[in-house]
mmCIF file with all atom_site columns, C-alpha atoms in Angstrom:
data_model
loop_
_atom_site.group_PDB
_atom_site.id
_atom_site.type_symbol
_atom_site.label_atom_id
_atom_site.label_alt_id
_atom_site.label_comp_id
_atom_site.label_asym_id
_atom_site.label_entity_id
_atom_site.label_seq_id
_atom_site.pdbx_PDB_ins_code
_atom_site.Cartn_x
_atom_site.Cartn_y
_atom_site.Cartn_z
_atom_site.occupancy
_atom_site.B_iso_or_equiv
_atom_site.pdbx_formal_charge
_atom_site.auth_seq_id
_atom_site.auth_comp_id
_atom_site.auth_asym_id
_atom_site.auth_atom_id
_atom_site.pdbx_PDB_model_num
ATOM 1   C CA . UNK A 1 1   ? 112.859 122.040 163.411 1.00 0.00 ? 1   UNK A CA 1
ATOM 2   C CA . UNK A 1 2   ? 110.098 123.194 161.337 1.00 0.00 ? 2   UNK A CA 1
ATOM 3   C CA . UNK A 1 3   ? 106.850 123.966 163.163 1.00 0.00 ? 3   UNK A CA 1
ATOM 4   C CA . UNK A 1 4   ? 104.380 121.362 162.898 1.00 0.00 ? 4   UNK A CA 1
ATOM 5   C CA . UNK A 1 5   ? 101.407 123.421 161.009 1.00 0.00 ? 5   UNK A CA 1
ATOM 6   C CA . UNK A 1 6   ? 101.743 121.128 157.937 1.00 0.00 ? 6   UNK A CA 1
ATOM 7   C CA . UNK A 1 7   ? 101.921 117.216 157.487 1.00 0.00 ? 7   UNK A CA 1
ATOM 8   C CA . UNK A 1 8   ? 104.928 115.525 158.108 1.00 0.00 ? 8   UNK A CA 1
ATOM 9   C CA . UNK A 1 9   ? 105.492 114.955 154.138 1.00 0.00 ? 9   UNK A CA 1
ATOM 10  C CA . UNK A 1 10  ? 105.281 118.632 153.413 1.00 0.00 ? 10  UNK A CA 1
ATOM 11  C CA . UNK A 1 11  ? 107.668 119.402 156.419 1.00 0.00 ? 11  UNK A CA 1
ATOM 12  C CA . UNK A 1 12  ? 110.251 116.919 155.216 1.00 0.00 ? 12  UNK A CA 1
ATOM 13  C CA . UNK A 1 13  ? 110.401 117.921 151.722 1.00 0.00 ? 13  UNK A CA 1
ATOM 14  C CA . UNK A 1 14  ? 110.723 121.596 152.704 1.00 0.00 ? 14  UNK A CA 1
ATOM 15  C CA . UNK A 1 15  ? 113.877 120.763 154.304 1.00 0.00 ? 15  UNK A CA 1
ATOM 16  C CA . UNK A 1 16  ? 115.102 117.294 152.646 1.00 0.00 ? 16  UNK A CA 1
ATOM 17  C CA . UNK A 1 17  ? 115.565 116.282 148.813 1.00 0.00 ? 17  UNK A CA 1
ATOM 18  C CA . UNK A 1 18  ? 113.540 113.307 148.322 1.00 0.00 ? 18  UNK A CA 1
ATOM 19  C CA . UNK A 1 19  ? 115.319 110.025 147.133 1.00 0.00 ? 19  UNK A CA 1
ATOM 20  C CA . UNK A 1 20  ? 112.243 109.513 144.804 1.00 0.00 ? 20  UNK A CA 1
ATOM 21  C CA . UNK A 1 21  ? 109.518 112.246 144.367 1.00 0.00 ? 21  UNK A CA 1
ATOM 22  C CA . UNK A 1 22  ? 106.492 112.759 145.908 1.00 0.00 ? 22  UNK A CA 1
ATOM 23  C CA . UNK A 1 23  ? 104.083 110.832 143.365 1.00 0.00 ? 23  UNK A CA 1
ATOM 24  C CA . UNK A 1 24  ? 100.894 108.658 142.531 1.00 0.00 ? 24  UNK A CA 1
ATOM 25  C CA . UNK A 1 25  ? 102.977 105.013 142.526 1.00 0.00 ? 25  UNK A CA 1
ATOM 26  C CA . UNK A 1 26  ? 101.512 101.173 142.339 1.00 0.00 ? 26  UNK A CA 1
ATOM 27  C CA . UNK A 1 27  ? 105.266 99.944  143.199 1.00 0.00 ? 27  UNK A CA 1
ATOM 28  C CA . UNK A 1 28  ? 108.138 101.292 144.813 1.00 0.00 ? 28  UNK A CA 1
ATOM 29  C CA . UNK A 1 29  ? 111.872 100.133 145.011 1.00 0.00 ? 29  UNK A CA 1
ATOM 30  C CA . UNK A 1 30  ? 115.089 101.051 146.950 1.00 0.00 ? 30  UNK A CA 1
ATOM 31  C CA . UNK A 1 31  ? 118.116 99.770  147.045 1.00 0.00 ? 31  UNK A CA 1
ATOM 32  C CA . UNK A 1 32  ? 121.958 100.602 149.110 1.00 0.00 ? 32  UNK A CA 1
ATOM 33  C CA . UNK A 1 33  ? 125.095 98.567  148.893 1.00 0.00 ? 33  UNK A CA 1
ATOM 34  C CA . UNK A 1 34  ? 123.372 95.777  146.903 1.00 0.00 ? 34  UNK A CA 1
ATOM 35  C CA . UNK A 1 35  ? 120.523 95.112  149.091 1.00 0.00 ? 35  UNK A CA 1
ATOM 36  C CA . UNK A 1 36  ? 116.787 96.171  147.668 1.00 0.00 ? 36  UNK A CA 1
ATOM 37  C CA . UNK A 1 37  ? 113.410 96.649  149.234 1.00 0.00 ? 37  UNK A CA 1
ATOM 38  C CA . UNK A 1 38  ? 110.808 96.402  146.923 1.00 0.00 ? 38  UNK A CA 1
ATOM 39  C CA . UNK A 1 39  ? 106.775 96.918  147.659 1.00 0.00 ? 39  UNK A CA 1
ATOM 40  C CA . UNK A 1 40  ? 103.345 97.306  146.094 1.00 0.00 ? 40  UNK A CA 1
ATOM 41  C CA . UNK A 1 41  ? 101.407 99.924  146.776 1.00 0.00 ? 41  UNK A CA 1
ATOM 42  C CA . UNK A 1 42  ? 97.579  98.744  147.356 1.00 0.00 ? 42  UNK A CA 1
ATOM 43  C CA . UNK A 1 43  ? 95.511  100.972 146.497 1.00 0.00 ? 43  UNK A CA 1
ATOM 44  C CA . UNK A 1 44  ? 97.992  103.082 144.081 1.00 0.00 ? 44  UNK A CA 1
ATOM 45  C CA . UNK A 1 45  ? 98.720  106.211 145.841 1.00 0.00 ? 45  UNK A CA 1
ATOM 46  C CA . UNK A 1 46  ? 101.143 109.236 146.612 1.00 0.00 ? 46  UNK A CA 1
ATOM 47  C CA . UNK A 1 47  ? 104.378 108.311 148.063 1.00 0.00 ? 47  UNK A CA 1
ATOM 48  C CA . UNK A 1 48  ? 107.826 109.551 148.481 1.00 0.00 ? 48  UNK A CA 1
ATOM 49  C CA . UNK A 1 49  ? 111.192 108.146 149.084 1.00 0.00 ? 49  UNK A CA 1
ATOM 50  C CA . UNK A 1 50  ? 113.651 109.738 151.526 1.00 0.00 ? 50  UNK A CA 1
ATOM 51  C CA . UNK A 1 51  ? 117.347 108.579 152.395 1.00 0.00 ? 51  UNK A CA 1
ATOM 52  C CA . UNK A 1 52  ? 117.374 108.887 156.695 1.00 0.00 ? 52  UNK A CA 1
ATOM 53  C CA . UNK A 1 53  ? 120.915 107.799 157.103 1.00 0.00 ? 53  UNK A CA 1
ATOM 54  C CA . UNK A 1 54  ? 122.901 111.221 156.520 1.00 0.00 ? 54  UNK A CA 1
ATOM 55  C CA . UNK A 1 55  ? 120.386 113.308 155.593 1.00 0.00 ? 55  UNK A CA 1
ATOM 56  C CA . UNK A 1 56  ? 117.571 113.501 157.995 1.00 0.00 ? 56  UNK A CA 1
ATOM 57  C CA . UNK A 1 57  ? 119.027 112.058 160.377 1.00 0.00 ? 57  UNK A CA 1
ATOM 58  C CA . UNK A 1 58  ? 123.426 112.912 160.463 1.00 0.00 ? 58  UNK A CA 1
ATOM 59  C CA . UNK A 1 59  ? 124.001 111.420 163.733 1.00 0.00 ? 59  UNK A CA 1
ATOM 60  C CA . UNK A 1 60  ? 123.726 108.395 166.021 1.00 0.00 ? 60  UNK A CA 1
ATOM 61  C CA . UNK A 1 61  ? 121.556 105.166 165.226 1.00 0.00 ? 61  UNK A CA 1
ATOM 62  C CA . UNK A 1 62  ? 119.100 105.660 161.955 1.00 0.00 ? 62  UNK A CA 1
ATOM 63  C CA . UNK A 1 63  ? 117.508 103.819 159.241 1.00 0.00 ? 63  UNK A CA 1
ATOM 64  C CA . UNK A 1 64  ? 118.575 103.877 155.578 1.00 0.00 ? 64  UNK A CA 1
ATOM 65  C CA . UNK A 1 65  ? 115.250 104.706 154.239 1.00 0.00 ? 65  UNK A CA 1
ATOM 66  C CA . UNK A 1 66  ? 111.937 106.412 154.860 1.00 0.00 ? 66  UNK A CA 1
ATOM 67  C CA . UNK A 1 67  ? 108.910 105.376 152.324 1.00 0.00 ? 67  UNK A CA 1
ATOM 68  C CA . UNK A 1 68  ? 105.914 107.404 153.107 1.00 0.00 ? 68  UNK A CA 1
ATOM 69  C CA . UNK A 1 69  ? 102.692 106.536 151.892 1.00 0.00 ? 69  UNK A CA 1
ATOM 70  C CA . UNK A 1 70  ? 99.665  108.749 151.916 1.00 0.00 ? 70  UNK A CA 1
ATOM 71  C CA . UNK A 1 71  ? 96.752  107.018 154.279 1.00 0.00 ? 71  UNK A CA 1
ATOM 72  C CA . UNK A 1 72  ? 93.991  105.646 151.963 1.00 0.00 ? 72  UNK A CA 1
ATOM 73  C CA . UNK A 1 73  ? 91.395  106.128 154.627 1.00 0.00 ? 73  UNK A CA 1
ATOM 74  C CA . UNK A 1 74  ? 92.285  109.422 155.748 1.00 0.00 ? 74  UNK A CA 1
ATOM 75  C CA . UNK A 1 75  ? 94.177  111.754 152.994 1.00 0.00 ? 75  UNK A CA 1
ATOM 76  C CA . UNK A 1 76  ? 95.596  114.048 155.933 1.00 0.00 ? 76  UNK A CA 1
ATOM 77  C CA . UNK A 1 77  ? 97.844  111.608 157.205 1.00 0.00 ? 77  UNK A CA 1
ATOM 78  C CA . UNK A 1 78  ? 100.873 109.514 156.292 1.00 0.00 ? 78  UNK A CA 1
ATOM 79  C CA . UNK A 1 79  ? 101.763 105.642 156.732 1.00 0.00 ? 79  UNK A CA 1
ATOM 80  C CA . UNK A 1 80  ? 105.766 105.361 156.976 1.00 0.00 ? 80  UNK A CA 1
ATOM 81  C CA . UNK A 1 81  ? 107.871 102.405 156.245 1.00 0.00 ? 81  UNK A CA 1
ATOM 82  C CA . UNK A 1 82  ? 110.817 102.704 158.037 1.00 0.00 ? 82  UNK A CA 1
ATOM 83  C CA . UNK A 1 83  ? 113.401 100.520 155.843 1.00 0.00 ? 83  UNK A CA 1
ATOM 84  C CA . UNK A 1 84  ? 116.974 99.476  157.157 1.00 0.00 ? 84  UNK A CA 1
ATOM 85  C CA . UNK A 1 85  ? 119.200 97.562  154.335 1.00 0.00 ? 85  UNK A CA 1
ATOM 86  C CA . UNK A 1 86  ? 121.694 94.870  155.783 1.00 0.00 ? 86  UNK A CA 1
ATOM 87  C CA . UNK A 1 87  ? 123.552 92.288  154.625 1.00 0.00 ? 87  UNK A CA 1
ATOM 88  C CA . UNK A 1 88  ? 123.562 90.270  157.566 1.00 0.00 ? 88  UNK A CA 1
ATOM 89  C CA . UNK A 1 89  ? 123.939 92.117  161.198 1.00 0.00 ? 89  UNK A CA 1
ATOM 90  C CA . UNK A 1 90  ? 120.177 91.879  161.988 1.00 0.00 ? 90  UNK A CA 1
ATOM 91  C CA . UNK A 1 91  ? 120.538 93.034  166.117 1.00 0.00 ? 91  UNK A CA 1
ATOM 92  C CA . UNK A 1 92  ? 122.686 96.368  164.684 1.00 0.00 ? 92  UNK A CA 1
ATOM 93  C CA . UNK A 1 93  ? 119.474 96.524  162.195 1.00 0.00 ? 93  UNK A CA 1
ATOM 94  C CA . UNK A 1 94  ? 116.757 96.479  165.117 1.00 0.00 ? 94  UNK A CA 1
ATOM 95  C CA . UNK A 1 95  ? 118.832 99.024  167.040 1.00 0.00 ? 95  UNK A CA 1
ATOM 96  C CA . UNK A 1 96  ? 118.829 101.702 163.806 1.00 0.00 ? 96  UNK A CA 1
ATOM 97  C CA . UNK A 1 97  ? 115.576 101.092 163.361 1.00 0.00 ? 97  UNK A CA 1
ATOM 98  C CA . UNK A 1 98  ? 114.122 101.643 166.573 1.00 0.00 ? 98  UNK A CA 1
ATOM 99  C CA . UNK A 1 99  ? 116.607 104.737 167.282 1.00 0.00 ? 99  UNK A CA 1
ATOM 100 C CA . UNK A 1 100 ? 115.008 106.116 164.060 1.00 0.00 ? 100 UNK A CA 1
ATOM 101 C CA . UNK A 1 101 ? 111.346 105.152 165.214 1.00 0.00 ? 101 UNK A CA 1
ATOM 102 C CA . UNK A 1 102 ? 112.204 106.838 168.311 1.00 0.00 ? 102 UNK A CA 1
ATOM 103 C CA . UNK A 1 103 ? 113.514 110.648 166.684 1.00 0.00 ? 103 UNK A CA 1
ATOM 104 C CA . UNK A 1 104 ? 111.625 113.432 167.509 1.00 0.00 ? 104 UNK A CA 1
ATOM 105 C CA . UNK A 1 105 ? 111.607 114.542 163.924 1.00 0.00 ? 105 UNK A CA 1
ATOM 106 C CA . UNK A 1 106 ? 108.840 110.877 163.769 1.00 0.00 ? 106 UNK A CA 1
ATOM 107 C CA . UNK A 1 107 ? 106.708 111.663 166.086 1.00 0.00 ? 107 UNK A CA 1
ATOM 108 C CA . UNK A 1 108 ? 104.897 114.042 163.899 1.00 0.00 ? 108 UNK A CA 1
ATOM 109 C CA . UNK A 1 109 ? 100.755 113.852 164.658 1.00 0.00 ? 109 UNK A CA 1
ATOM 110 C CA . UNK A 1 110 ? 100.011 113.261 160.756 1.00 0.00 ? 110 UNK A CA 1
ATOM 111 C CA . UNK A 1 111 ? 102.686 110.134 160.673 1.00 0.00 ? 111 UNK A CA 1
ATOM 112 C CA . UNK A 1 112 ? 99.593  108.018 161.989 1.00 0.00 ? 112 UNK A CA 1
ATOM 113 C CA . UNK A 1 113 ? 101.141 104.468 161.500 1.00 0.00 ? 113 UNK A CA 1
ATOM 114 C CA . UNK A 1 114 ? 104.367 103.298 161.241 1.00 0.00 ? 114 UNK A CA 1
ATOM 115 C CA . UNK A 1 115 ? 106.207 100.062 159.647 1.00 0.00 ? 115 UNK A CA 1
ATOM 116 C CA . UNK A 1 116 ? 109.365 98.962  160.299 1.00 0.00 ? 116 UNK A CA 1
ATOM 117 C CA . UNK A 1 117 ? 111.524 96.424  157.859 1.00 0.00 ? 117 UNK A CA 1
ATOM 118 C CA . UNK A 1 118 ? 114.661 94.870  157.561 1.00 0.00 ? 118 UNK A CA 1
ATOM 119 C CA . UNK A 1 119 ? 115.806 93.668  154.192 1.00 0.00 ? 119 UNK A CA 1
ATOM 120 C CA . UNK A 1 120 ? 118.984 91.649  154.801 1.00 0.00 ? 120 UNK A CA 1
ATOM 121 C CA . UNK A 1 121 ? 120.766 88.695  152.848 1.00 0.00 ? 121 UNK A CA 1
ATOM 122 C CA . UNK A 1 122 ? 120.947 86.599  155.875 1.00 0.00 ? 122 UNK A CA 1
ATOM 123 C CA . UNK A 1 123 ? 118.858 85.849  159.007 1.00 0.00 ? 123 UNK A CA 1
ATOM 124 C CA . UNK A 1 124 ? 120.251 84.220  162.043 1.00 0.00 ? 124 UNK A CA 1
ATOM 125 C CA . UNK A 1 125 ? 118.112 80.543  162.463 1.00 0.00 ? 125 UNK A CA 1
ATOM 126 C CA . UNK A 1 126 ? 114.587 81.369  164.223 1.00 0.00 ? 126 UNK A CA 1
ATOM 127 C CA . UNK A 1 127 ? 114.337 79.415  167.385 1.00 0.00 ? 127 UNK A CA 1
ATOM 128 C CA . UNK A 1 128 ? 111.283 81.403  168.989 1.00 0.00 ? 128 UNK A CA 1
ATOM 129 C CA . UNK A 1 129 ? 113.189 83.117  171.099 1.00 0.00 ? 129 UNK A CA 1
ATOM 130 C CA . UNK A 1 130 ? 115.885 85.328  169.079 1.00 0.00 ? 130 UNK A CA 1
ATOM 131 C CA . UNK A 1 131 ? 116.530 89.008  169.132 1.00 0.00 ? 131 UNK A CA 1
ATOM 132 C CA . UNK A 1 132 ? 114.355 89.758  166.256 1.00 0.00 ? 132 UNK A CA 1
ATOM 133 C CA . UNK A 1 133 ? 111.255 87.807  167.781 1.00 0.00 ? 133 UNK A CA 1
ATOM 134 C CA . UNK A 1 134 ? 112.151 89.909  170.966 1.00 0.00 ? 134 UNK A CA 1
ATOM 135 C CA . UNK A 1 135 ? 111.802 93.348  168.789 1.00 0.00 ? 135 UNK A CA 1
ATOM 136 C CA . UNK A 1 136 ? 109.140 92.426  167.272 1.00 0.00 ? 136 UNK A CA 1
ATOM 137 C CA . UNK A 1 137 ? 106.972 92.002  170.340 1.00 0.00 ? 137 UNK A CA 1
ATOM 138 C CA . UNK A 1 138 ? 108.850 95.583  171.724 1.00 0.00 ? 138 UNK A CA 1
ATOM 139 C CA . UNK A 1 139 ? 108.125 97.693  168.781 1.00 0.00 ? 139 UNK A CA 1
ATOM 140 C CA . UNK A 1 140 ? 104.425 96.168  168.330 1.00 0.00 ? 140 UNK A CA 1
ATOM 141 C CA . UNK A 1 141 ? 103.725 96.858  172.391 1.00 0.00 ? 141 UNK A CA 1
ATOM 142 C CA . UNK A 1 142 ? 105.846 100.137 172.428 1.00 0.00 ? 142 UNK A CA 1
ATOM 143 C CA . UNK A 1 143 ? 105.644 101.833 169.287 1.00 0.00 ? 143 UNK A CA 1
ATOM 144 C CA . UNK A 1 144 ? 102.520 100.141 167.783 1.00 0.00 ? 144 UNK A CA 1
ATOM 145 C CA . UNK A 1 145 ? 104.750 99.570  164.731 1.00 0.00 ? 145 UNK A CA 1
ATOM 146 C CA . UNK A 1 146 ? 105.067 96.180  162.841 1.00 0.00 ? 146 UNK A CA 1
ATOM 147 C CA . UNK A 1 147 ? 108.582 94.908  162.519 1.00 0.00 ? 147 UNK A CA 1
ATOM 148 C CA . UNK A 1 148 ? 108.837 92.332  159.734 1.00 0.00 ? 148 UNK A CA 1
ATOM 149 C CA . UNK A 1 149 ? 111.973 91.083  158.146 1.00 0.00 ? 149 UNK A CA 1
ATOM 150 C CA . UNK A 1 150 ? 112.297 90.204  154.128 1.00 0.00 ? 150 UNK A CA 1
ATOM 151 C CA . UNK A 1 151 ? 115.024 89.007  152.016 1.00 0.00 ? 151 UNK A CA 1
ATOM 152 C CA . UNK A 1 152 ? 116.056 91.493  149.238 1.00 0.00 ? 152 UNK A CA 1
ATOM 153 C CA . UNK A 1 153 ? 113.841 91.753  146.597 1.00 0.00 ? 153 UNK A CA 1
ATOM 154 C CA . UNK A 1 154 ? 111.107 90.124  148.228 1.00 0.00 ? 154 UNK A CA 1
ATOM 155 C CA . UNK A 1 155 ? 107.937 92.112  148.004 1.00 0.00 ? 155 UNK A CA 1
ATOM 156 C CA . UNK A 1 156 ? 105.939 93.868  150.888 1.00 0.00 ? 156 UNK A CA 1
ATOM 157 C CA . UNK A 1 157 ? 102.751 95.752  150.702 1.00 0.00 ? 157 UNK A CA 1
ATOM 158 C CA . UNK A 1 158 ? 102.416 99.225  151.539 1.00 0.00 ? 158 UNK A CA 1
#
């Protein structure tokens, strides 16, 4: 892998073509197989979208997309939104997001905040102790990462 002299965005751009170029945006949208993730970027700032599955990570479990946004309070660091687009298999989505967040590429010191997003057309009923709720607690404790579920086209905030 590339030496960690630069920030994570510079290093990823040096090796991988982004799905959406690095530029200042006020909103972002990406989709796969009919499932769409949308987010408002507030404050408006530089963002870039990478395909993780098959590009940044080619084997094992991995999520679909990574949205990097420049940290508005420290422009030398980045915020990562790891996105898994699914129709219904939420438990597998959790495994994919967790494997991606644990991957060495994403332990870069300039990636200071991480968010995980499952965008699915169907979620299991929420009885208070679902695999999703347990994963949400684990992501917060183990990875300092906010795990959230969204319906397609339900706006998120970056």
